[in-house]
Short mmCIF file of C-alpha atoms and ligand atoms in Angstrom, two decimals:
data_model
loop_
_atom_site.label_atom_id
_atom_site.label_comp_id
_atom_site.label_asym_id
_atom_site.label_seq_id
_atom_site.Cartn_x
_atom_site.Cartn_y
_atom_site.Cartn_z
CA UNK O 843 0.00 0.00 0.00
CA UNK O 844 1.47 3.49 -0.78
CA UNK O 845 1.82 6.14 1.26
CA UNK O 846 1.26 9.98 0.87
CA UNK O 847 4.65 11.37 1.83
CA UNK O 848 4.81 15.26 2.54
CA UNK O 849 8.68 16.67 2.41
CA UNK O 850 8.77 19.78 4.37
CA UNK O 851 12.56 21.91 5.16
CA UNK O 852 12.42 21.49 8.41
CA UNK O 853 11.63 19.48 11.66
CA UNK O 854 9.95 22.45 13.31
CA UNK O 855 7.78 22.88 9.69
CA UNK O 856 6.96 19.43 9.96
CA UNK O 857 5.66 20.09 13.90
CA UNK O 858 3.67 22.26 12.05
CA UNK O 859 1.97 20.39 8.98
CA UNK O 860 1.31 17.60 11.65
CA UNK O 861 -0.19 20.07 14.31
CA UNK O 862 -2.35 21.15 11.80
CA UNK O 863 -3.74 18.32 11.22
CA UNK O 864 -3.97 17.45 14.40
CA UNK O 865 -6.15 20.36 15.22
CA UNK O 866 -8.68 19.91 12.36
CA UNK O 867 -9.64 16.29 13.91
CA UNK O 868 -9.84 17.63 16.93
CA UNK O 869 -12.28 20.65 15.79
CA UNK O 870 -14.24 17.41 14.30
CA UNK O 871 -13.92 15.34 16.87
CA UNK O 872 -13.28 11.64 16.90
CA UNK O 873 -10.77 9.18 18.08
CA UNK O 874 -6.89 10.58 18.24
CA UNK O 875 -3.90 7.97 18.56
CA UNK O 876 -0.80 9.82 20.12
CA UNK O 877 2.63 8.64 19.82
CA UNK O 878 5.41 8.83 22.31
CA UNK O 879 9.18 9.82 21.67
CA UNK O 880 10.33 13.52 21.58
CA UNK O 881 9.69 14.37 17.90
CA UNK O 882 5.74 15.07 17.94
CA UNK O 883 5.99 17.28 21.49
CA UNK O 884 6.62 20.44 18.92
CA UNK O 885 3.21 19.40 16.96
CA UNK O 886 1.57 18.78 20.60
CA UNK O 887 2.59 22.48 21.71
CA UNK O 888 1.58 24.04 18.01
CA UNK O 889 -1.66 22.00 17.73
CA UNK O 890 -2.95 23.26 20.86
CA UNK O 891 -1.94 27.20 19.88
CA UNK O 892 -4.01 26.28 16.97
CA UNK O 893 -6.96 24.73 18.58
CA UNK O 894 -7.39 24.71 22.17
CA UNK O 895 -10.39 23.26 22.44
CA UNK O 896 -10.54 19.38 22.29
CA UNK O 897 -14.01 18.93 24.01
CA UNK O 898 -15.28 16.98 20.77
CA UNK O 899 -12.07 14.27 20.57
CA UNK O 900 -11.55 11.60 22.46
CA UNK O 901 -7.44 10.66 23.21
CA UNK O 902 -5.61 7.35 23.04
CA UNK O 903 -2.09 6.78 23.10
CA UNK O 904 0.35 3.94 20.94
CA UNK O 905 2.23 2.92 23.56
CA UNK O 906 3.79 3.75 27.28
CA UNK O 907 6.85 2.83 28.90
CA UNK O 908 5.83 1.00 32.44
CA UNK O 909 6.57 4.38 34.61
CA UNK O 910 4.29 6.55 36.56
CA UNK O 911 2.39 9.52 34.55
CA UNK O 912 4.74 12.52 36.03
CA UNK O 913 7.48 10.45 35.31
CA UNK O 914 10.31 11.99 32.61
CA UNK O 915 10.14 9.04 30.36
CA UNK O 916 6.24 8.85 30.34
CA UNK O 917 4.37 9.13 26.77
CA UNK O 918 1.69 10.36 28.62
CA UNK O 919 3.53 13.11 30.39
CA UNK O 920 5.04 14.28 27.57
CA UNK O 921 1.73 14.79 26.03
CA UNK O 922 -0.05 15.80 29.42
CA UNK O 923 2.85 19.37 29.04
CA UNK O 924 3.04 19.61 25.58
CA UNK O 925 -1.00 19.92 25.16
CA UNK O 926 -3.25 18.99 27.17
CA UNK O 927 -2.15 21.22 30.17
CA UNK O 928 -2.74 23.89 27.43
CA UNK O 929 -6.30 23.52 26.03
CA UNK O 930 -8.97 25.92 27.00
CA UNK O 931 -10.88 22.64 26.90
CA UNK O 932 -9.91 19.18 27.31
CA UNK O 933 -10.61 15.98 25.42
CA UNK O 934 -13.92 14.07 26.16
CA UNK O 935 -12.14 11.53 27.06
CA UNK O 936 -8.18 10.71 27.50
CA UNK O 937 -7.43 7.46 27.63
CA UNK O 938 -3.86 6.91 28.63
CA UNK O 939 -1.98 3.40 29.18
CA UNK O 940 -1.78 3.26 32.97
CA UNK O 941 1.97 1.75 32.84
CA UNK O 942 2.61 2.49 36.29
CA UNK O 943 0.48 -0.92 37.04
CA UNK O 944 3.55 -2.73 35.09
CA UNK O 945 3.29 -5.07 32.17
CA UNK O 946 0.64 -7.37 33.08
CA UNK O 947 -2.53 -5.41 34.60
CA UNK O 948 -1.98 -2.26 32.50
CA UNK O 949 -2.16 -4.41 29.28
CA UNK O 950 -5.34 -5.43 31.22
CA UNK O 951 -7.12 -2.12 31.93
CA UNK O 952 -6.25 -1.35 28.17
CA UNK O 953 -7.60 -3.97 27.03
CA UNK O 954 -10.53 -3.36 28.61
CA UNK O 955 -10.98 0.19 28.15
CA UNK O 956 -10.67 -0.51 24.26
CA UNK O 957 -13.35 -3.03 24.38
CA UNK O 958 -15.91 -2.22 21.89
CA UNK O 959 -13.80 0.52 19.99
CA UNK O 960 -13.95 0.11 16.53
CA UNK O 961 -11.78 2.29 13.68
CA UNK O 962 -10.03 5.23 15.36
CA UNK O 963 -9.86 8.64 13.07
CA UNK O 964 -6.45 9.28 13.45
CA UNK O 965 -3.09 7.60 14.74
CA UNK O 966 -0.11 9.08 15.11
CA UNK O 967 3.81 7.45 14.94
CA UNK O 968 6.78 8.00 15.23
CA UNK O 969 9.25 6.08 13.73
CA UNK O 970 12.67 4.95 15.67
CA UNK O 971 16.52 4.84 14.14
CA UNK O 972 15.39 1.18 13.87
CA UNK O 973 12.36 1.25 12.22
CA UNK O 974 10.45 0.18 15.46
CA UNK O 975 6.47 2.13 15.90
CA UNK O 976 5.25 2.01 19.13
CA UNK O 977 6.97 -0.47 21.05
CA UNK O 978 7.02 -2.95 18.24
CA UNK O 979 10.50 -3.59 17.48
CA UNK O 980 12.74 -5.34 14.57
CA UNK O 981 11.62 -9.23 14.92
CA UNK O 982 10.27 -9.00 17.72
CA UNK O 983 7.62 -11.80 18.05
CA UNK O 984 4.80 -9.19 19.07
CA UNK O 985 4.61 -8.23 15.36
CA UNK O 986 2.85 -12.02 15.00
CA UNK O 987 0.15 -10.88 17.35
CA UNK O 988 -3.71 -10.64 15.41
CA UNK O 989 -5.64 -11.82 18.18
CA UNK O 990 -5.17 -8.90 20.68
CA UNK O 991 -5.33 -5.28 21.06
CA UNK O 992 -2.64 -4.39 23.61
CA UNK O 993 0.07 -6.36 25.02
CA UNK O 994 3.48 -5.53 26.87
CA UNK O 995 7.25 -5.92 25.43
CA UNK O 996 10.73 -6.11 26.50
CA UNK O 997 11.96 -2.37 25.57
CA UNK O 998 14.10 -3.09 22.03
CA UNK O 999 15.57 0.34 21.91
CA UNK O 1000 16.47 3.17 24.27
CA UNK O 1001 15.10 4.31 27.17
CA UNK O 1002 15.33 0.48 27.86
CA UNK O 1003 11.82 0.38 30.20
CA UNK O 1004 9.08 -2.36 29.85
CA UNK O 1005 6.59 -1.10 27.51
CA UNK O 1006 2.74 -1.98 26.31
CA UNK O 1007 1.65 -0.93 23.02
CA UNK O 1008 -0.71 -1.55 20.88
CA UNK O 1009 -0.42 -4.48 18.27
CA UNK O 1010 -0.29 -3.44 14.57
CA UNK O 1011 -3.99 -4.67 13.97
CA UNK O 1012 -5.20 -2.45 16.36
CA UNK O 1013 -3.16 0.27 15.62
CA UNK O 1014 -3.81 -0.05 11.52
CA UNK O 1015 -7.36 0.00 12.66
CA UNK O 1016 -7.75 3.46 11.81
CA UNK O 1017 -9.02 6.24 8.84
CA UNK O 1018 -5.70 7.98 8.75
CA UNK O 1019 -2.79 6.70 9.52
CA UNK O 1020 -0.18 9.82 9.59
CA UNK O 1021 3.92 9.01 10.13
CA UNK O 1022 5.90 11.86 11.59
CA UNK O 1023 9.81 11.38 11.06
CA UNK O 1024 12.94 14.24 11.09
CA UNK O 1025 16.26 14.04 11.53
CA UNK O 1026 19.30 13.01 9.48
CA UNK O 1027 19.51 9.83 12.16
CA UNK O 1028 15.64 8.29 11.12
CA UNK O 1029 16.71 8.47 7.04
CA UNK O 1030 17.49 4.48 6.57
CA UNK O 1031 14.46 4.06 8.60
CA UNK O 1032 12.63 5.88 6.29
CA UNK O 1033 13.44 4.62 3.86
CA UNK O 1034 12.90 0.85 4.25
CA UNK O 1035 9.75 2.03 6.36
CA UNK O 1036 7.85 3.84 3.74
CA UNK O 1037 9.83 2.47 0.00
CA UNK O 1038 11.19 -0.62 1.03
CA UNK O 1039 9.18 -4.05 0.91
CA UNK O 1040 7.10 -5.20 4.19
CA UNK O 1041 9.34 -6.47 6.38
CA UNK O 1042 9.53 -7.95 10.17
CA UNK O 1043 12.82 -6.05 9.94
CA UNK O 1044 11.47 -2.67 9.83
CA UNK O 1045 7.76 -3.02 11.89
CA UNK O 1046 7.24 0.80 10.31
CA UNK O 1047 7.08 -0.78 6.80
CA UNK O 1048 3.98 -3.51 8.29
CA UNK O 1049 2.26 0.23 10.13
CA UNK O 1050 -0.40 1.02 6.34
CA UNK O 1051 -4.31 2.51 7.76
CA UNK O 1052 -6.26 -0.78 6.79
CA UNK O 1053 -9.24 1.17 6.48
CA UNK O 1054 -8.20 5.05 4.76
CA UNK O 1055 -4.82 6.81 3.84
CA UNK O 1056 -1.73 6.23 5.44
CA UNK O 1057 0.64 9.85 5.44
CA UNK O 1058 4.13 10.71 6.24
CA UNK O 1059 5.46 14.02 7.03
CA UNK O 1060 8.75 14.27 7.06
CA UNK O 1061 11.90 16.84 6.87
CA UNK O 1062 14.21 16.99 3.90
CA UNK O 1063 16.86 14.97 6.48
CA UNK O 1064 14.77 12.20 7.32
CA UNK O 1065 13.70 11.80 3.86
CA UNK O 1066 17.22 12.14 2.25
CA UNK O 1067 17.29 8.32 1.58
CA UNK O 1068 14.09 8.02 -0.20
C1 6PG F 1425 8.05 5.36 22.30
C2 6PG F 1425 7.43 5.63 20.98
C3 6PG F 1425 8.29 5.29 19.80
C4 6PG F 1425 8.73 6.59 19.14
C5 6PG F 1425 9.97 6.39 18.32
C6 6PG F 1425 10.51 7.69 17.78
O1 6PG F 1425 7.35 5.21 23.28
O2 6PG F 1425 9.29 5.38 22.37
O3 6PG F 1425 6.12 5.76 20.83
O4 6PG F 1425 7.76 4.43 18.87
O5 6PG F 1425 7.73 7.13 18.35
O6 6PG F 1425 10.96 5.80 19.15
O7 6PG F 1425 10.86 8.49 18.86
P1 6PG F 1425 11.64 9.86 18.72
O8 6PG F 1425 10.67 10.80 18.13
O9 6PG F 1425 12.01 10.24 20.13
O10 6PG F 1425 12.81 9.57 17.87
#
């Protein structure tokens, strides 16, 4: 499946494309997939200048490291200051991976809270050095898993933390699928990810929206390989 690939200058232009987008679903509401990492927290910061309220949307994230919400390495934290302490209004609902319960219950309350969810609107990823999204990482037998929404992993890249994520079924359960990628470091990753063939080697290149579009925005760097 091809993917729409938007080449932008910059990192902090790409923030911006993403952000954008980001604040048109949540002016129509629906179901928003958040990725961890350090890359989107510009696009978390702009999309809430650009629409601060997010009463209509309802928040999920891709993955969390197994640490407590105000801790440094938590997606959810990162998220919590980048936007959502900055909305005029918050989400309807924000569903966050409780990974300070550790591997085995907070795959269960995420489980659970997912129960019944169909097709989300929008998910967001990141893509690692490795070609890892979410905490699905190169070979890694939780790529195999169909039969489940969440389950937890041995960390495959740094910070080296137990993680839960969603499995690529549930997370190419969605209407848009949109990659964001910069840096000079992600460019092999991109590469294989979004031109190569699918491959277990790169889990970004098995990450296509089964039901809509899947997008990449990317800077000039991370897309110098392409
Ligand atoms: C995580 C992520 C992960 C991330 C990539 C890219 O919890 O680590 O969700 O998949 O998106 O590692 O992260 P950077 O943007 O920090 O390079």
């Amino acid at each position: 499946m091809s993917v729409d690939i938007t080449v932008v200058a910059d990192a902090e232009e790409a923030a911006r494309v993403v952000a954008e987008r980001l604040a048109e679903q949540a002016r129509a509401g629906g179901s928003i997939v958040l990725t961890g990492g350090s890359t989107p927290r510009r696009a978390y910061q702009l999309a809430a200048e650009l629409e601060p309220d997010w009463s209509r949307a309802e928040l999920w994230w891709g993955d969390e490291r197994c640490v407590r919400p105000d801790d440094a390495n938590s997606n959810y934290g990162m998220a919590k200051a980048a936007l959502l302490d900055r909305l005029e209004r918050e989400p309807a609902a924000i569903h966050r991976i409780q990974g300070e319960l550790g591997r085995e219950a907070g795959v269960h309350e995420y489980e659970y809270e997912l129960e019944g969810v169909d097709t989300f609107d929008l998910v967001l990823l990141g893509l690692g050095p490795d070609g890892h999204v979410a905490s699905l990482f190169p070979g890694f037998p939780t790529l195999d898993i169909t039969n489940r929404n969440v389950i937890s992993s041995d960390a495959g890249h740094e910070p080296f933390i137990d993680r839960i994520t969603l499995t690529l079924p549930r997370i190419c359960a969605t209407r848009e699928l949109l990659f964001l990628v910069a840096g000079e470091d992600k460019a092999d990753a991109v590469a294989w990810a979004l031109a190569g063939k699918p491959s277990r080697a790169t889990p970004g290149s098995l990450a296509r929206a089964s039901d809509g579009t899947t997008r990449a925005v990317l800077d000039r760097a991370a897309a110098a390989k392409l």
